[in-house]
Every structure is written in C-alpha cells, then in structure tokens.
C-alpha cells in the first residue's frame, strides 16, 4: 500500500487540493473533517480521478474524536508517513465586539 497521508481539516479549498496533490504523487490521502457527507463526495471525486483515498469523520476541536481518529488511522492504514494539520478558524471578527469566549475558541483551533 502507498504511504498514508492524513489531512486533518479538509474542506473544499486547500484541504481538497492537498489531498489531490498527494494522491497524484502516488500517496494514499485520508482526509479528515466534521462533515461526513462532504468527505464522501470528496473521496468519490478523487476516485474518479484515479486516486485511491479514504476518509474519516472527526472534529479537530474535540480531543476524544481526534484521539479516536488517530487510533482508526493506525488500525486501518498503519502509522501515516505524513500528517497535515490544516485546521484553522478564519471567520471574520471585530476586535471591539468579539467575546472572550470566541477568541479562546479561535485560539484553541488555530494554535
């Protein structure tokens, strides 16, 4: 089996492009995100492009789900050769009206 590449935080932008690029390079991309329906569609698109891929549903902001995701990766694919943390909260905010709780959530996701 090709080297496994886990991409945590996959959406329709960078994450999908990262998965595609690694797949085109002969790696086995495993995109991980919260939305299982979108993940399944992405894997279908990659497979139509002759890229073998699988996906896992997990929320990067939930430590228990992230831990279970790592266990699933190792059980199904072995230790990944590459892990990409592509998670980021890029929602616009106003420093004068953003709550402290929102700032903490954004920090927890991004750092």
PDB file of C-alpha atoms in Angstrom, residues 17-68:
ATOM      1  CA  UNK A  17      -6.117  20.391  -3.075  1.00  0.00           C
ATOM      2  CA  UNK A  18      -3.633  18.902  -0.616  1.00  0.00           C
ATOM      3  CA  UNK A  19      -5.373  15.516  -0.781  1.00  0.00           C
ATOM      4  CA  UNK A  20      -5.405  15.653  -4.591  1.00  0.00           C
ATOM      5  CA  UNK A  21      -1.727  16.636  -4.836  1.00  0.00           C
ATOM      6  CA  UNK A  22      -0.588  13.825  -2.566  1.00  0.00           C
ATOM      7  CA  UNK A  23      -2.833  11.353  -4.390  1.00  0.00           C
ATOM      8  CA  UNK A  24      -1.395  12.410  -7.749  1.00  0.00           C
ATOM      9  CA  UNK A  25       2.064  11.839  -6.266  1.00  0.00           C
ATOM     10  CA  UNK A  26       1.148   8.220  -5.537  1.00  0.00           C
ATOM     11  CA  UNK A  27       0.315   8.620  -1.850  1.00  0.00           C
ATOM     12  CA  UNK A  28      -2.875   7.452  -0.121  1.00  0.00           C
ATOM     13  CA  UNK A  29      -4.743  10.524   1.154  1.00  0.00           C
ATOM     14  CA  UNK A  30      -7.050  10.218   4.137  1.00  0.00           C
ATOM     15  CA  UNK A  31      -8.964  13.483   4.516  1.00  0.00           C
ATOM     16  CA  UNK A  32     -10.472  14.114   7.955  1.00  0.00           C
ATOM     17  CA  UNK A  33     -13.237  16.622   8.713  1.00  0.00           C
ATOM     18  CA  UNK A  34     -16.515  17.058  10.571  1.00  0.00           C
ATOM     19  CA  UNK A  35     -18.894  16.742   7.623  1.00  0.00           C
ATOM     20  CA  UNK A  36     -19.135  13.088   6.603  1.00  0.00           C
ATOM     21  CA  UNK A  37     -21.340  13.778   3.571  1.00  0.00           C
ATOM     22  CA  UNK A  38     -18.818  16.229   2.107  1.00  0.00           C
ATOM     23  CA  UNK A  39     -15.978  13.810   2.864  1.00  0.00           C
ATOM     24  CA  UNK A  40     -17.721  11.007   0.970  1.00  0.00           C
ATOM     25  CA  UNK A  41     -18.282  13.292  -2.024  1.00  0.00           C
ATOM     26  CA  UNK A  42     -14.633  14.325  -1.955  1.00  0.00           C
ATOM     27  CA  UNK A  43     -13.418  10.737  -1.904  1.00  0.00           C
ATOM     28  CA  UNK A  44     -15.744   9.927  -4.810  1.00  0.00           C
ATOM     29  CA  UNK A  45     -14.290  12.828  -6.813  1.00  0.00           C
ATOM     30  CA  UNK A  46     -10.726  11.722  -6.011  1.00  0.00           C
ATOM     31  CA  UNK A  47     -11.517   8.147  -7.009  1.00  0.00           C
ATOM     32  CA  UNK A  48     -12.954   9.359 -10.335  1.00  0.00           C
ATOM     33  CA  UNK A  49      -9.536  10.994 -10.843  1.00  0.00           C
ATOM     34  CA  UNK A  50      -7.913   7.559 -10.278  1.00  0.00           C
ATOM     35  CA  UNK A  51      -6.754   8.494  -6.785  1.00  0.00           C
ATOM     36  CA  UNK A  52      -7.272   5.868  -4.105  1.00  0.00           C
ATOM     37  CA  UNK A  53      -8.460   7.548  -0.915  1.00  0.00           C
ATOM     38  CA  UNK A  54     -10.462   7.012   2.253  1.00  0.00           C
ATOM     39  CA  UNK A  55     -11.912   9.478   4.712  1.00  0.00           C
ATOM     40  CA  UNK A  56     -12.580   9.667   8.432  1.00  0.00           C
ATOM     41  CA  UNK A  57     -15.119  11.871  10.172  1.00  0.00           C
ATOM     42  CA  UNK A  58     -13.740  13.695  13.223  1.00  0.00           C
ATOM     43  CA  UNK A  59     -13.906  17.146  14.763  1.00  0.00           C
ATOM     44  CA  UNK A  60     -10.440  18.563  15.394  1.00  0.00           C
ATOM     45  CA  UNK A  61     -11.792  20.659  18.265  1.00  0.00           C
ATOM     46  CA  UNK A  62     -12.889  17.519  20.109  1.00  0.00           C
ATOM     47  CA  UNK A  63      -9.896  15.794  21.698  1.00  0.00           C
ATOM     48  CA  UNK A  64     -11.724  12.482  22.135  1.00  0.00           C
ATOM     49  CA  UNK A  65     -12.711  12.365  18.452  1.00  0.00           C
ATOM     50  CA  UNK A  66      -9.169  13.297  17.438  1.00  0.00           C
ATOM     51  CA  UNK A  67      -7.732  10.527  19.599  1.00  0.00           C
ATOM     52  CA  UNK A  68     -10.173   8.002  18.118  1.00  0.00           C
TER      53      UNK A  68
END
